[in-house]
């Protein structure tokens, strides 16, 4: 949260790592062990006010109240699927902007999808997130507090978030520092203590940042939105390809695999009559053959303003079969939240239109 968005220079506590919190308390004349004590309240017990932090003295709580902020986001809207329990949140930020997050319930655990920006500048033709463009980046605390807010709700069910995917609104690697800071805080034992292998970052293909991320030595999962098997179509669907074409993107992905030893997921949204032919499946297989990767085929969540239809299930299965015949490990993403504003950016877009803030 930029300083100008916060009351009188107050510190957003969830922006700070343990070391930064120790410095913060030292600056207040307090012992550094207060940092771990405070993080227990922020992340393990998901406190929303300083008054709840009962093992801190009243004097210290009053000092914190005057100097810091606990909550980076609040829930403005909430939709829950009656079919599978998926929950979509519209979060209100301190400056009045909004972003989205999605809680997905699985047999093997609960995953949460976070946003990293308000809006998105990538301009992908099939996505609602880019309608209206990018407003600003989210801070570390604004990213992490989306997860904390959902975890607070799950705690009432004696459950926890077991994995986090950076696949919501925005390009995580364009907001690089905050994304990496949030990854480290989510993994921290004093934070939410989620293993790195249960953290996934999705990118539209910023090759330079993929190479930079490889050097962070974070054993996370990298997911790359590909969506087309050649530069001509990918540039039409994803303007980012004009900056980082496939011939530059895939070597960066191979470098990431070599340096981290981690398999990459290539996301491929299936669009009727656009990228779903048998020839395109074979072309895609040719691009990826020999890489430590797998392809995740995504039945497109149609966005009314985009006018692009999803491929039929028969076409998706045929595409999958061709890839597997060519030796490419392939899955089809399970659809969740079909009865709510499930596509990325849709709930925020709906709220903006209803408030008169978006173009009709």
Short mmCIF file of C-alpha atoms in Angstrom, two decimals:
data_model
loop_
_atom_site.label_atom_id
_atom_site.label_comp_id
_atom_site.label_asym_id
_atom_site.label_seq_id
_atom_site.Cartn_x
_atom_site.Cartn_y
_atom_site.Cartn_z
CA UNK A 1 0.00 0.00 0.00
CA UNK A 2 1.71 3.24 -1.11
CA UNK A 3 2.39 5.66 1.77
CA UNK A 4 0.04 8.27 0.31
CA UNK A 5 -2.80 5.75 0.62
CA UNK A 6 -2.24 5.19 4.37
CA UNK A 7 -3.32 7.43 7.23
CA UNK A 8 -0.58 9.84 8.32
CA UNK A 9 2.36 7.61 7.42
CA UNK A 10 1.18 4.55 9.33
CA UNK A 11 2.99 1.30 8.61
CA UNK A 12 1.09 -1.62 7.11
CA UNK A 13 2.39 -4.45 9.28
CA UNK A 14 1.82 -7.20 6.72
CA UNK A 15 4.20 -5.38 4.37
CA UNK A 16 7.07 -6.25 6.71
CA UNK A 17 9.24 -9.34 7.00
CA UNK A 18 10.34 -10.61 10.41
CA UNK A 19 13.62 -8.67 10.13
CA UNK A 20 11.78 -5.51 9.13
CA UNK A 21 9.34 -5.92 12.03
CA UNK A 22 12.26 -6.30 14.43
CA UNK A 23 13.65 -3.00 13.13
CA UNK A 24 10.20 -1.43 13.44
CA UNK A 25 9.94 -2.43 17.11
CA UNK A 26 13.52 -1.33 17.81
CA UNK A 27 12.59 2.06 16.40
CA UNK A 28 9.74 2.19 18.91
CA UNK A 29 12.09 1.40 21.78
CA UNK A 30 10.73 -2.14 22.11
CA UNK A 31 12.57 -5.49 22.25
CA UNK A 32 12.95 -7.29 18.92
CA UNK A 33 11.17 -10.44 20.18
CA UNK A 34 7.93 -8.48 19.81
CA UNK A 35 8.17 -9.13 16.07
CA UNK A 36 7.56 -12.87 16.43
CA UNK A 37 4.88 -12.22 19.03
CA UNK A 38 3.07 -9.86 16.66
CA UNK A 39 3.40 -12.22 13.68
CA UNK A 40 1.69 -14.91 15.71
CA UNK A 41 -1.31 -12.63 16.04
CA UNK A 42 -1.25 -11.53 12.39
CA UNK A 43 -0.81 -14.93 10.75
CA UNK A 44 -1.54 -17.80 13.13
CA UNK A 45 -4.51 -16.20 14.86
CA UNK A 46 -5.47 -13.76 12.09
CA UNK A 47 -6.22 -10.89 14.45
CA UNK A 48 -8.03 -7.92 12.94
CA UNK A 49 -7.48 -5.40 15.76
CA UNK A 50 -4.75 -4.58 18.25
CA UNK A 51 -7.27 -5.03 21.07
CA UNK A 52 -7.34 -8.75 20.31
CA UNK A 53 -3.59 -9.03 20.98
CA UNK A 54 -4.11 -9.58 24.69
CA UNK A 55 -0.58 -10.66 25.60
CA UNK A 56 0.72 -7.24 24.52
CA UNK A 57 0.54 -4.53 27.15
CA UNK A 58 -2.14 -1.89 26.80
CA UNK A 59 0.58 0.75 26.40
CA UNK A 60 2.19 -1.15 23.52
CA UNK A 61 -1.15 -1.73 21.84
CA UNK A 62 -1.84 2.00 22.03
CA UNK A 63 1.57 2.75 20.49
CA UNK A 64 0.87 0.29 17.69
CA UNK A 65 -2.58 1.77 17.10
CA UNK A 66 -1.04 5.19 16.50
CA UNK A 67 1.77 3.91 14.26
CA UNK A 68 0.52 0.91 12.30
CA UNK A 69 -2.31 -0.79 10.41
CA UNK A 70 -3.36 -4.42 10.84
CA UNK A 71 -5.63 -4.94 7.83
CA UNK A 72 -4.67 -4.29 4.22
CA UNK A 73 -7.94 -5.57 2.73
CA UNK A 74 -11.57 -5.94 3.74
CA UNK A 75 -14.26 -8.02 2.06
CA UNK A 76 -16.50 -5.84 -0.12
CA UNK A 77 -18.38 -8.69 -1.80
CA UNK A 78 -18.43 -12.45 -1.43
CA UNK A 79 -19.86 -15.08 -3.80
CA UNK A 80 -20.02 -18.79 -2.97
CA UNK A 81 -20.74 -21.54 -5.44
CA UNK A 82 -23.56 -23.85 -4.37
CA UNK A 83 -22.02 -26.56 -6.52
CA UNK A 84 -18.50 -26.93 -5.14
CA UNK A 85 -18.06 -24.35 -2.36
CA UNK A 86 -15.70 -22.13 -4.34
CA UNK A 87 -15.67 -18.64 -2.82
CA UNK A 88 -14.86 -15.51 -4.78
CA UNK A 89 -13.96 -12.38 -2.84
CA UNK A 90 -13.93 -8.78 -3.94
CA UNK A 91 -11.46 -7.09 -1.61
CA UNK A 92 -11.54 -3.38 -0.81
CA UNK A 93 -8.13 -1.75 -0.46
CA UNK A 94 -7.21 1.25 1.66
CA UNK A 95 -7.43 3.69 -1.26
CA UNK A 96 -10.88 2.52 -2.42
CA UNK A 97 -9.60 0.32 -5.24
CA UNK A 98 -10.57 -3.35 -5.38
CA UNK A 99 -9.01 -6.68 -6.29
CA UNK A 100 -10.17 -10.30 -6.36
CA UNK A 101 -9.24 -13.55 -4.67
CA UNK A 102 -10.67 -17.06 -4.98
CA UNK A 103 -10.82 -19.88 -2.42
CA UNK A 104 -11.03 -23.33 -4.02
CA UNK A 105 -11.90 -26.41 -1.99
CA UNK A 106 -10.40 -29.73 -3.08
CA UNK A 107 -10.39 -33.23 -1.63
CA UNK A 108 -6.64 -32.85 -1.06
CA UNK A 109 -6.79 -29.38 0.55
CA UNK A 110 -7.77 -25.76 0.06
CA UNK A 111 -6.05 -23.49 -2.43
CA UNK A 112 -6.28 -19.74 -2.73
CA UNK A 113 -5.76 -17.57 -5.81
CA UNK A 114 -4.37 -14.06 -5.17
CA UNK A 115 -4.19 -10.91 -7.26
CA UNK A 116 -0.96 -8.92 -7.51
CA UNK A 117 -2.21 -5.75 -9.22
CA UNK A 118 -5.32 -3.60 -9.43
CA UNK A 119 -6.28 -4.25 -13.03
CA UNK A 120 -3.81 -5.55 -15.59
CA UNK A 121 -1.79 -4.02 -18.43
CA UNK A 122 -1.14 -7.22 -20.39
CA UNK A 123 -4.15 -6.77 -22.69
CA UNK A 124 -4.92 -10.45 -23.32
CA UNK A 125 -7.90 -10.62 -25.69
CA UNK A 126 -9.79 -13.31 -23.78
CA UNK A 127 -9.48 -11.95 -20.21
CA UNK A 128 -11.70 -9.65 -18.14
CA UNK A 129 -8.83 -8.50 -15.92
CA UNK A 130 -7.35 -6.24 -18.58
CA UNK A 131 -10.59 -4.37 -19.30
CA UNK A 132 -9.85 -0.89 -17.99
CA UNK A 133 -6.10 -1.48 -17.79
CA UNK A 134 -3.75 -1.49 -14.83
CA UNK A 135 -4.36 0.98 -11.99
CA UNK A 136 -1.46 0.14 -9.67
CA UNK A 137 0.61 -2.61 -8.10
CA UNK A 138 -0.36 -4.25 -4.81
CA UNK A 139 2.07 -4.21 -1.91
CA UNK A 140 3.37 -7.31 -0.12
CA UNK A 141 0.79 -6.81 2.63
CA UNK A 142 -2.10 -6.37 0.22
CA UNK A 143 -1.20 -9.65 -1.48
CA UNK A 144 -0.64 -11.60 1.75
CA UNK A 145 -3.73 -10.21 3.50
CA UNK A 146 -5.97 -11.72 0.81
CA UNK A 147 -4.75 -15.13 1.99
CA UNK A 148 -5.01 -14.22 5.67
CA UNK A 149 -8.60 -13.06 5.21
CA UNK A 150 -9.59 -16.34 3.57
CA UNK A 151 -7.68 -18.32 6.20
CA UNK A 152 -9.64 -16.52 8.93
CA UNK A 153 -12.84 -17.84 7.36
CA UNK A 154 -11.48 -21.38 7.04
CA UNK A 155 -10.30 -21.37 10.65
CA UNK A 156 -13.94 -21.43 11.75
CA UNK A 157 -14.16 -24.81 9.95
CA UNK A 158 -10.87 -25.98 11.53
CA UNK A 159 -9.28 -26.02 8.08
CA UNK A 160 -6.37 -24.15 6.53
CA UNK A 161 -5.12 -22.96 3.17
CA UNK A 162 -2.60 -25.50 1.94
CA UNK A 163 -1.54 -23.87 -1.33
CA UNK A 164 -1.52 -20.42 -2.94
CA UNK A 165 -1.51 -19.60 -6.64
CA UNK A 166 -0.55 -16.17 -7.97
CA UNK A 167 -3.05 -16.38 -10.83
CA UNK A 168 -5.50 -13.59 -10.05
CA UNK A 169 -5.62 -10.13 -11.59
CA UNK A 170 -2.29 -8.70 -12.71
CA UNK A 171 1.08 -9.92 -13.91
CA UNK A 172 3.01 -11.08 -10.83
CA UNK A 173 6.43 -10.68 -12.43
CA UNK A 174 5.67 -7.10 -13.43
CA UNK A 175 5.17 -6.45 -9.69
CA UNK A 176 8.33 -8.41 -9.02
CA UNK A 177 9.54 -7.18 -5.62
CA UNK A 178 6.13 -7.43 -3.95
CA UNK A 179 5.51 -10.88 -5.46
CA UNK A 180 8.81 -12.27 -4.16
CA UNK A 181 8.28 -10.58 -0.79
CA UNK A 182 4.83 -12.14 -0.51
CA UNK A 183 6.20 -15.59 -1.43
CA UNK A 184 8.80 -15.36 1.31
CA UNK A 185 6.26 -14.19 3.90
CA UNK A 186 3.73 -16.89 2.98
CA UNK A 187 6.48 -19.49 3.38
CA UNK A 188 7.94 -18.06 6.59
CA UNK A 189 7.42 -20.19 9.73
CA UNK A 190 6.29 -17.00 11.46
CA UNK A 191 4.01 -16.22 8.53
CA UNK A 192 1.52 -18.70 7.09
CA UNK A 193 4.15 -21.47 6.89
CA UNK A 194 3.10 -22.72 3.45
CA UNK A 195 5.79 -24.80 1.75
CA UNK A 196 7.38 -23.29 -1.35
CA UNK A 197 6.34 -26.33 -3.38
CA UNK A 198 2.74 -25.35 -2.61
CA UNK A 199 3.21 -21.84 -4.00
CA UNK A 200 2.69 -21.21 -7.73
CA UNK A 201 3.43 -18.06 -9.72
CA UNK A 202 1.75 -17.60 -13.09
CA UNK A 203 3.24 -15.28 -15.71
CA UNK A 204 2.19 -14.18 -19.17
CA UNK A 205 5.78 -14.73 -20.22
CA UNK A 206 8.15 -11.96 -19.08
CA UNK A 207 11.35 -13.70 -20.12
CA UNK A 208 13.78 -11.41 -18.31
CA UNK A 209 11.89 -11.77 -15.04
CA UNK A 210 11.64 -15.55 -15.42
CA UNK A 211 15.44 -15.67 -15.53
CA UNK A 212 15.60 -13.33 -12.54
CA UNK A 213 13.17 -15.49 -10.58
CA UNK A 214 15.30 -18.55 -11.27
CA UNK A 215 18.11 -16.83 -9.36
CA UNK A 216 15.99 -16.36 -6.22
CA UNK A 217 16.42 -20.04 -5.28
CA UNK A 218 12.76 -20.40 -4.36
CA UNK A 219 11.56 -23.95 -5.14
CA UNK A 220 8.13 -22.72 -6.23
CA UNK A 221 6.09 -23.88 -9.22
CA UNK A 222 6.22 -21.62 -12.29
CA UNK A 223 3.19 -21.51 -14.57
CA UNK A 224 3.49 -19.85 -17.99
CA UNK A 225 0.44 -18.69 -19.93
CA UNK A 226 1.14 -19.79 -23.49
CA UNK A 227 -2.29 -20.09 -25.15
CA UNK A 228 -0.95 -20.34 -28.71
CA UNK A 229 1.63 -22.49 -30.54
CA UNK A 230 3.11 -19.78 -32.77
CA UNK A 231 4.10 -16.11 -32.61
CA UNK A 232 1.49 -14.82 -35.05
CA UNK A 233 -1.47 -16.14 -33.06
CA UNK A 234 0.09 -15.52 -29.66
CA UNK A 235 0.82 -11.88 -30.52
CA UNK A 236 -2.81 -11.47 -31.57
CA UNK A 237 -4.12 -13.02 -28.34
CA UNK A 238 -1.40 -11.76 -25.98
CA UNK A 239 0.32 -8.45 -26.83
CA UNK A 240 3.16 -9.33 -24.43
CA UNK A 241 4.39 -11.74 -27.11
CA UNK A 242 5.52 -8.76 -29.19
CA UNK A 243 8.01 -7.96 -26.44
CA UNK A 244 8.90 -11.52 -25.49
CA UNK A 245 8.21 -13.84 -28.46
CA UNK A 246 8.16 -17.60 -28.14
CA UNK A 247 11.74 -17.86 -29.41
CA UNK A 248 12.85 -15.82 -26.39
CA UNK A 249 10.31 -17.17 -23.87
CA UNK A 250 11.02 -20.87 -24.21
CA UNK A 251 14.82 -20.55 -23.74
CA UNK A 252 14.08 -18.58 -20.54
CA UNK A 253 11.80 -21.42 -19.43
CA UNK A 254 14.49 -24.00 -20.17
CA UNK A 255 16.94 -21.92 -18.15
CA UNK A 256 14.48 -21.83 -15.25
CA UNK A 257 14.08 -25.62 -15.37
CA UNK A 258 17.85 -26.17 -15.49
CA UNK A 259 18.59 -23.80 -12.61
CA UNK A 260 15.76 -24.88 -10.31
CA UNK A 261 15.11 -28.50 -11.28
CA UNK A 262 11.40 -27.66 -11.19
CA UNK A 263 8.86 -28.64 -13.82
CA UNK A 264 7.04 -25.79 -15.57
CA UNK A 265 3.31 -25.79 -16.28
CA UNK A 266 2.19 -24.26 -19.56
CA UNK A 267 -1.37 -22.93 -19.38
CA UNK A 268 -3.40 -23.16 -22.58
CA UNK A 269 -6.94 -21.71 -22.63
CA UNK A 270 -9.03 -23.54 -25.23
CA UNK A 271 -10.84 -21.10 -27.57
CA UNK A 272 -13.28 -22.34 -30.15
CA UNK A 273 -11.90 -22.15 -33.68
CA UNK A 274 -8.93 -20.04 -32.61
CA UNK A 275 -6.25 -22.22 -31.01
CA UNK A 276 -7.82 -25.68 -30.73
CA UNK A 277 -7.15 -27.52 -34.02
CA UNK A 278 -5.29 -30.79 -34.32
CA UNK A 279 -2.52 -29.09 -36.29
CA UNK A 280 -2.10 -26.53 -33.53
CA UNK A 281 -1.85 -29.35 -30.98
CA UNK A 282 0.96 -30.94 -33.00
CA UNK A 283 2.68 -27.58 -33.37
CA UNK A 284 2.50 -27.06 -29.61
CA UNK A 285 3.95 -30.51 -28.99
CA UNK A 286 6.86 -29.65 -31.26
CA UNK A 287 7.64 -26.55 -29.24
CA UNK A 288 7.66 -28.33 -25.89
CA UNK A 289 9.11 -31.73 -26.74
CA UNK A 290 12.00 -32.65 -24.45
CA UNK A 291 11.20 -30.06 -21.76
CA UNK A 292 10.47 -30.90 -18.12
CA UNK A 293 6.93 -29.56 -18.33
CA UNK A 294 3.28 -30.35 -18.63
CA UNK A 295 0.39 -28.62 -20.36
CA UNK A 296 -2.76 -27.62 -18.50
CA UNK A 297 -5.68 -27.23 -20.90
CA UNK A 298 -8.23 -24.72 -19.60
CA UNK A 299 -11.83 -24.67 -20.87
CA UNK A 300 -12.19 -20.93 -21.43
CA UNK A 301 -14.40 -19.02 -19.02
CA UNK A 302 -16.18 -16.79 -21.56
CA UNK A 303 -16.17 -13.02 -20.96
CA UNK A 304 -19.12 -11.23 -22.56
CA UNK A 305 -17.08 -8.21 -23.65
CA UNK A 306 -14.55 -10.43 -25.43
CA UNK A 307 -16.88 -12.43 -27.66
CA UNK A 308 -14.72 -15.56 -27.64
CA UNK A 309 -16.35 -18.95 -27.10
CA UNK A 310 -14.86 -21.95 -25.34
CA UNK A 311 -13.90 -25.10 -27.18
CA UNK A 312 -16.23 -28.06 -26.85
CA UNK A 313 -15.28 -30.78 -24.40
CA UNK A 314 -14.85 -33.15 -27.35
CA UNK A 315 -12.36 -30.74 -28.94
CA UNK A 316 -10.47 -30.33 -25.65
CA UNK A 317 -10.19 -34.10 -25.24
CA UNK A 318 -9.04 -34.53 -28.84
CA UNK A 319 -6.39 -31.83 -28.35
CA UNK A 320 -5.25 -33.55 -25.16
CA UNK A 321 -5.01 -36.92 -26.89
CA UNK A 322 -2.77 -35.51 -29.63
CA UNK A 323 -0.42 -33.92 -27.11
CA UNK A 324 -0.19 -37.14 -25.13
CA UNK A 325 0.45 -39.14 -28.30
CA UNK A 326 3.33 -36.74 -28.95
CA UNK A 327 4.76 -37.40 -25.49
CA UNK A 328 3.57 -34.22 -23.75
CA UNK A 329 2.05 -34.75 -20.30
CA UNK A 330 -1.32 -33.01 -20.36
CA UNK A 331 -4.17 -32.35 -17.95
CA UNK A 332 -7.53 -30.62 -18.29
CA UNK A 333 -8.25 -28.14 -15.53
CA UNK A 334 -11.21 -29.00 -13.36
CA UNK A 335 -13.85 -26.29 -13.62
CA UNK A 336 -14.87 -24.67 -10.37
CA UNK A 337 -17.27 -21.88 -9.43
CA UNK A 338 -19.33 -22.17 -12.60
CA UNK A 339 -22.36 -20.50 -11.03
CA UNK A 340 -20.51 -17.35 -9.87
CA UNK A 341 -18.34 -14.68 -11.55
CA UNK A 342 -15.58 -17.23 -11.91
CA UNK A 343 -13.36 -15.78 -14.63
CA UNK A 344 -10.49 -13.58 -13.49
CA UNK A 345 -11.65 -9.97 -13.24
CA UNK A 346 -15.36 -10.62 -13.68
CA UNK A 347 -16.52 -9.79 -10.15
CA UNK A 348 -14.47 -6.59 -10.03
CA UNK A 349 -15.78 -5.65 -13.47
CA UNK A 350 -19.38 -6.25 -12.38
CA UNK A 351 -18.90 -4.10 -9.27
CA UNK A 352 -17.35 -1.29 -11.31
CA UNK A 353 -20.20 -1.29 -13.83
CA UNK A 354 -22.82 -1.29 -11.07
CA UNK A 355 -21.12 1.68 -9.42
CA UNK A 356 -20.80 3.56 -12.73
CA UNK A 357 -16.99 3.38 -12.67
CA UNK A 358 -16.56 1.13 -15.71
CA UNK A 359 -17.39 1.51 -19.36
CA UNK A 360 -20.67 -0.11 -20.35
#
